[in-house]
Every structure is written in C-alpha cells, then in structure tokens.
Amino acid sequence: MADRRDPVQALAWLCERLYSEVKAYSDDARMTCGDLRAEPGSRNTVPEKVVLALDLRHPKPEGLEHLHRTLYRLAEQVEEATGATIDVREEWHSPPVEFDEGCIEAVDSAVQKLGYSHRRMVSGAGHDSVYVSRVAPVSMIFVPCAGGLSHNEAESAEPDHLEAGCNVLLQAMLDRAGVA
C-alpha cells in the first residue's frame, strides 16, 4: 500500500480537507462533489486517474475567490503528501448574483402584511432567477418543504404553505405595481 500512487486516496484527502475548510470558512459557503469517475473502472485495479466535478459556491465574490484559492492550495499540499498529480481546471464560472433590493423589500413587506412567519435566506442554487436578473429586477420566495428537502424528486410542500407563497407573490407584485 505504501508504494501506491492511488488517485482515489489523494482525492479522499483533498475532499476531507476541503470540506472541513469550506465548513469552517462560512455558513454561506457550499461545496458539492456531484460527478466522480475512476478510470479504468475496475474494482481490483488501482485507477490511473480520478475525475471529479466539484462545485464551490458563496454569495459574495470575495468568498467564492477565497474558496477557489483554498482548493488550489490544498491540491498542492495533497500532491506533495501523496505524490499524485492533481490537475485543477475551472470548467465553468458562475459569479454570485445580488437580487434587486426593491423586490426583496416587496416580499418582506408582503410577508409582514399577511402575518406569515419568515426569514431571509441565501440560495446557492442556480435558479432561473439568476438569468432573469440580467434583464429584470428579481427576488425569490421559498416555502417550507418536508424535512427541508428541496431540489429533489421527493420534495414535498403542504398546500397551505404553497398557498401562502402564492399570496406573498401576489401581494409583492401588487405592491411593486403600486396597486396594493
């Protein structure tokens, strides 16, 4: 085992350290390992290489930049420790988006007017509103999901929560239109 240059072991070390640093850095920081492939894919052969698609997110540009620098620093450390070669490439970059403060205030006002409990949230997901924000003012409204599970086929929301979300949207739109 000591003579192996196993890319899976190097990846495990890298991910363990990176998860730890992302978690310690900020409650708003996110890391997802969504696509992992060992080549060749044989259960009794040390892989020649491992390919990982890693997603780092933070709502502030400086936070995202910090996470990227952390990844590169840790990759160098793991290379030195394991002898594995780690090639980090940015395949896609999605900068954080700040939503329109007027839309956010309209949602806050609607929630208060309707008497619903609420809290402001940061979403790291790449919703359609990210793209709409390039051409129009936008914010988002979330409703509670069973077990906090969202972006999943098992996602489930109570009809009363959906109705409340629709009422907030309607009130916020009427407010923005100057009708309410």
mmCIF file of C-alpha atoms in Angstrom:
data_model
loop_
_atom_site.group_PDB
_atom_site.id
_atom_site.type_symbol
_atom_site.label_atom_id
_atom_site.label_comp_id
_atom_site.label_asym_id
_atom_site.label_seq_id
_atom_site.Cartn_x
_atom_site.Cartn_y
_atom_site.Cartn_z
ATOM 1 C CA MET A 1 0.000 0.000 0.000
ATOM 2 C CA ALA A 2 2.846 2.400 0.813
ATOM 3 C CA ASP A 3 4.181 2.198 -2.760
ATOM 4 C CA ARG A 4 0.886 3.013 -4.465
ATOM 5 C CA ARG A 5 0.156 6.383 -6.021
ATOM 6 C CA ASP A 6 -3.584 5.961 -5.676
ATOM 7 C CA PRO A 7 -5.563 8.926 -7.010
ATOM 8 C CA VAL A 8 -8.626 7.847 -5.005
ATOM 9 C CA GLN A 9 -6.675 8.196 -1.773
ATOM 10 C CA ALA A 10 -5.367 11.600 -2.883
ATOM 11 C CA LEU A 11 -8.926 12.664 -3.747
ATOM 12 C CA ALA A 12 -10.212 11.451 -0.372
ATOM 13 C CA TRP A 13 -7.571 13.513 1.429
ATOM 14 C CA LEU A 14 -8.309 16.554 -0.714
ATOM 15 C CA CYS A 15 -12.079 16.307 -0.212
ATOM 16 C CA GLU A 16 -11.765 15.744 3.537
ATOM 17 C CA ARG A 17 -9.590 18.836 3.949
ATOM 18 C CA LEU A 18 -11.648 20.949 1.553
ATOM 19 C CA TYR A 19 -14.996 20.036 3.168
ATOM 20 C CA SER A 20 -13.502 20.956 6.537
ATOM 21 C CA GLU A 21 -12.193 24.331 5.344
ATOM 22 C CA VAL A 22 -15.397 25.232 3.453
ATOM 23 C CA LYS A 23 -17.479 24.435 6.538
ATOM 24 C CA ALA A 24 -15.187 26.461 8.814
ATOM 25 C CA TYR A 25 -14.992 29.434 6.434
ATOM 26 C CA SER A 26 -18.643 30.487 6.298
ATOM 27 C CA ASP A 27 -22.171 29.244 6.900
ATOM 28 C CA ASP A 28 -22.959 30.501 3.376
ATOM 29 C CA ALA A 29 -20.143 28.528 1.685
ATOM 30 C CA ARG A 30 -21.069 25.382 -0.251
ATOM 31 C CA MET A 31 -19.137 22.500 -1.757
ATOM 32 C CA THR A 32 -20.641 19.697 -3.815
ATOM 33 C CA CYS A 33 -18.911 16.705 -5.379
ATOM 34 C CA GLY A 34 -21.545 15.835 -7.939
ATOM 35 C CA ASP A 35 -19.737 13.800 -10.579
ATOM 36 C CA LEU A 36 -16.983 11.316 -9.759
ATOM 37 C CA ARG A 37 -15.379 8.799 -12.098
ATOM 38 C CA ALA A 38 -12.426 6.420 -11.628
ATOM 39 C CA GLU A 39 -10.577 5.282 -14.756
ATOM 40 C CA PRO A 40 -10.310 2.456 -15.500
ATOM 41 C CA GLY A 41 -13.371 1.499 -13.532
ATOM 42 C CA SER A 42 -12.359 -1.886 -12.184
ATOM 43 C CA ARG A 43 -12.831 -2.979 -8.589
ATOM 44 C CA ASN A 44 -9.469 -4.751 -8.400
ATOM 45 C CA THR A 45 -7.265 -2.193 -10.179
ATOM 46 C CA VAL A 46 -5.786 0.982 -8.738
ATOM 47 C CA PRO A 47 -7.225 3.672 -11.014
ATOM 48 C CA GLU A 48 -4.906 5.535 -13.337
ATOM 49 C CA LYS A 49 -6.892 8.687 -12.688
ATOM 50 C CA VAL A 50 -9.956 10.045 -10.959
ATOM 51 C CA VAL A 51 -12.097 12.792 -12.461
ATOM 52 C CA LEU A 52 -14.193 14.905 -10.125
ATOM 53 C CA ALA A 53 -16.595 17.725 -10.952
ATOM 54 C CA LEU A 54 -16.504 19.983 -7.917
ATOM 55 C CA ASP A 55 -18.906 22.873 -7.319
ATOM 56 C CA LEU A 56 -17.883 25.673 -4.938
ATOM 57 C CA ARG A 57 -20.375 28.426 -4.115
ATOM 58 C CA HIS A 58 -20.536 31.540 -1.971
ATOM 59 C CA PRO A 59 -22.926 34.514 -2.178
ATOM 60 C CA LYS A 60 -20.090 37.072 -2.130
ATOM 61 C CA PRO A 61 -17.438 37.320 -4.892
ATOM 62 C CA GLU A 62 -14.613 37.574 -2.343
ATOM 63 C CA GLY A 63 -15.934 34.469 -0.580
ATOM 64 C CA LEU A 64 -16.008 32.497 -3.824
ATOM 65 C CA GLU A 65 -12.473 33.662 -4.639
ATOM 66 C CA HIS A 66 -11.331 32.533 -1.189
ATOM 67 C CA LEU A 67 -12.801 29.070 -1.788
ATOM 68 C CA HIS A 68 -11.031 28.810 -5.154
ATOM 69 C CA ARG A 69 -7.675 29.802 -3.604
ATOM 70 C CA THR A 70 -8.263 27.247 -0.835
ATOM 71 C CA LEU A 71 -8.874 24.499 -3.402
ATOM 72 C CA TYR A 72 -5.642 25.267 -5.264
ATOM 73 C CA ARG A 73 -3.623 25.480 -2.014
ATOM 74 C CA LEU A 74 -4.970 22.183 -0.705
ATOM 75 C CA ALA A 75 -4.436 20.469 -4.074
ATOM 76 C CA GLU A 76 -0.742 21.429 -3.908
ATOM 77 C CA GLN A 77 -0.466 20.120 -0.349
ATOM 78 C CA VAL A 78 -2.100 16.803 -1.244
ATOM 79 C CA GLU A 79 0.150 16.436 -4.303
ATOM 80 C CA GLU A 80 3.205 16.859 -2.089
ATOM 81 C CA ALA A 81 1.889 14.446 0.534
ATOM 82 C CA THR A 82 0.755 11.677 -1.832
ATOM 83 C CA GLY A 83 2.889 12.018 -4.958
ATOM 84 C CA ALA A 84 -0.294 12.098 -7.032
ATOM 85 C CA THR A 85 -0.711 14.691 -9.751
ATOM 86 C CA ILE A 86 -3.739 16.920 -9.307
ATOM 87 C CA ASP A 87 -4.904 18.966 -12.276
ATOM 88 C CA VAL A 88 -7.435 21.604 -11.198
ATOM 89 C CA ARG A 89 -9.283 23.335 -14.038
ATOM 90 C CA GLU A 90 -12.145 25.759 -13.922
ATOM 91 C CA GLU A 91 -14.676 24.404 -16.399
ATOM 92 C CA TRP A 92 -17.451 26.877 -15.600
ATOM 93 C CA HIS A 93 -17.693 30.042 -13.508
ATOM 94 C CA SER A 94 -20.966 31.375 -12.143
ATOM 95 C CA PRO A 95 -20.411 34.537 -10.108
ATOM 96 C CA PRO A 96 -22.745 35.307 -7.203
ATOM 97 C CA VAL A 97 -25.843 37.332 -8.063
ATOM 98 C CA GLU A 98 -27.333 40.013 -5.818
ATOM 99 C CA PHE A 99 -31.087 40.254 -6.253
ATOM 100 C CA ASP A 100 -32.988 43.527 -6.536
ATOM 101 C CA GLU A 101 -33.396 45.185 -3.142
ATOM 102 C CA GLY A 102 -36.788 46.645 -4.174
ATOM 103 C CA CYS A 103 -38.113 43.165 -4.970
ATOM 104 C CA ILE A 104 -36.694 41.770 -1.744
ATOM 105 C CA GLU A 105 -38.332 44.574 0.242
ATOM 106 C CA ALA A 106 -41.645 43.946 -1.537
ATOM 107 C CA VAL A 107 -41.523 40.287 -0.467
ATOM 108 C CA ASP A 108 -40.609 41.264 3.118
ATOM 109 C CA SER A 109 -43.452 43.789 3.190
ATOM 110 C CA ALA A 110 -45.933 41.252 1.783
ATOM 111 C CA VAL A 111 -44.961 38.622 4.366
ATOM 112 C CA GLN A 112 -45.378 41.124 7.192
ATOM 113 C CA LYS A 113 -48.680 42.444 5.811
ATOM 114 C CA LEU A 114 -50.041 38.897 5.531
ATOM 115 C CA GLY A 115 -48.761 37.934 9.000
ATOM 116 C CA TYR A 116 -46.652 34.955 7.925
ATOM 117 C CA SER A 117 -43.531 33.912 9.756
ATOM 118 C CA HIS A 118 -40.452 34.311 7.577
ATOM 119 C CA ARG A 119 -36.697 34.674 7.356
ATOM 120 C CA ARG A 120 -34.326 35.936 4.707
ATOM 121 C CA MET A 121 -32.318 33.208 3.043
ATOM 122 C CA VAL A 122 -29.344 32.988 0.744
ATOM 123 C CA SER A 123 -29.758 30.489 -2.069
ATOM 124 C CA GLY A 124 -26.715 28.976 -3.705
ATOM 125 C CA ALA A 125 -28.735 27.177 -6.323
ATOM 126 C CA GLY A 126 -28.658 28.274 -9.963
ATOM 127 C CA HIS A 127 -32.332 29.132 -10.273
ATOM 128 C CA ASP A 128 -33.839 30.670 -13.403
ATOM 129 C CA SER A 129 -33.973 33.935 -11.467
ATOM 130 C CA VAL A 130 -30.178 34.188 -11.790
ATOM 131 C CA TYR A 131 -30.637 34.565 -15.541
ATOM 132 C CA VAL A 132 -33.782 36.696 -15.297
ATOM 133 C CA SER A 133 -31.824 39.091 -13.041
ATOM 134 C CA ARG A 134 -29.715 40.016 -16.065
ATOM 135 C CA VAL A 135 -32.728 41.628 -17.759
ATOM 136 C CA ALA A 136 -35.234 42.416 -14.974
ATOM 137 C CA PRO A 137 -35.394 43.009 -11.218
ATOM 138 C CA VAL A 138 -35.927 39.786 -9.294
ATOM 139 C CA SER A 139 -36.058 38.082 -5.898
ATOM 140 C CA MET A 140 -37.264 34.660 -4.781
ATOM 141 C CA ILE A 141 -39.861 33.271 -2.410
ATOM 142 C CA PHE A 142 -39.313 29.921 -0.740
ATOM 143 C CA VAL A 143 -41.869 27.789 1.076
ATOM 144 C CA PRO A 144 -41.109 25.086 3.653
ATOM 145 C CA CYS A 145 -40.574 21.572 2.315
ATOM 146 C CA ALA A 146 -40.986 18.350 4.277
ATOM 147 C CA GLY A 147 -37.742 17.571 6.078
ATOM 148 C CA GLY A 148 -36.095 20.598 4.468
ATOM 149 C CA LEU A 149 -35.591 18.539 1.306
ATOM 150 C CA SER A 150 -35.599 20.563 -1.901
ATOM 151 C CA HIS A 151 -34.296 20.184 -5.445
ATOM 152 C CA ASN A 152 -35.121 16.517 -5.221
ATOM 153 C CA GLU A 153 -37.865 14.299 -6.656
ATOM 154 C CA ALA A 154 -39.013 13.559 -3.094
ATOM 155 C CA GLU A 155 -39.579 17.270 -2.377
ATOM 156 C CA SER A 156 -42.976 17.867 -0.791
ATOM 157 C CA ALA A 157 -44.754 21.012 0.426
ATOM 158 C CA GLU A 158 -48.037 21.374 2.249
ATOM 159 C CA PRO A 159 -50.885 23.001 0.275
ATOM 160 C CA ASP A 160 -51.197 25.722 2.965
ATOM 161 C CA HIS A 161 -47.505 26.606 2.525
ATOM 162 C CA LEU A 162 -47.885 26.770 -1.250
ATOM 163 C CA GLU A 163 -50.940 28.988 -0.873
ATOM 164 C CA ALA A 164 -49.000 31.275 1.475
ATOM 165 C CA GLY A 165 -46.142 31.505 -1.025
ATOM 166 C CA CYS A 166 -48.592 32.414 -3.801
ATOM 167 C CA ASN A 167 -50.226 35.021 -1.576
ATOM 168 C CA VAL A 168 -46.828 36.564 -0.836
ATOM 169 C CA LEU A 169 -46.026 36.645 -4.562
ATOM 170 C CA LEU A 170 -49.384 38.263 -5.390
ATOM 171 C CA GLN A 171 -49.062 40.879 -2.618
ATOM 172 C CA ALA A 172 -45.457 41.675 -3.574
ATOM 173 C CA MET A 173 -46.425 42.092 -7.263
ATOM 174 C CA LEU A 174 -49.374 44.339 -6.368
ATOM 175 C CA ASP A 175 -47.070 46.384 -4.162
ATOM 176 C CA ARG A 176 -44.456 46.730 -6.925
ATOM 177 C CA ALA A 177 -47.199 47.744 -9.364
ATOM 178 C CA GLY A 178 -48.447 50.377 -6.919
ATOM 179 C CA VAL A 179 -51.856 48.745 -6.683
ATOM 180 C CA ALA A 180 -51.746 47.481 -3.079
#
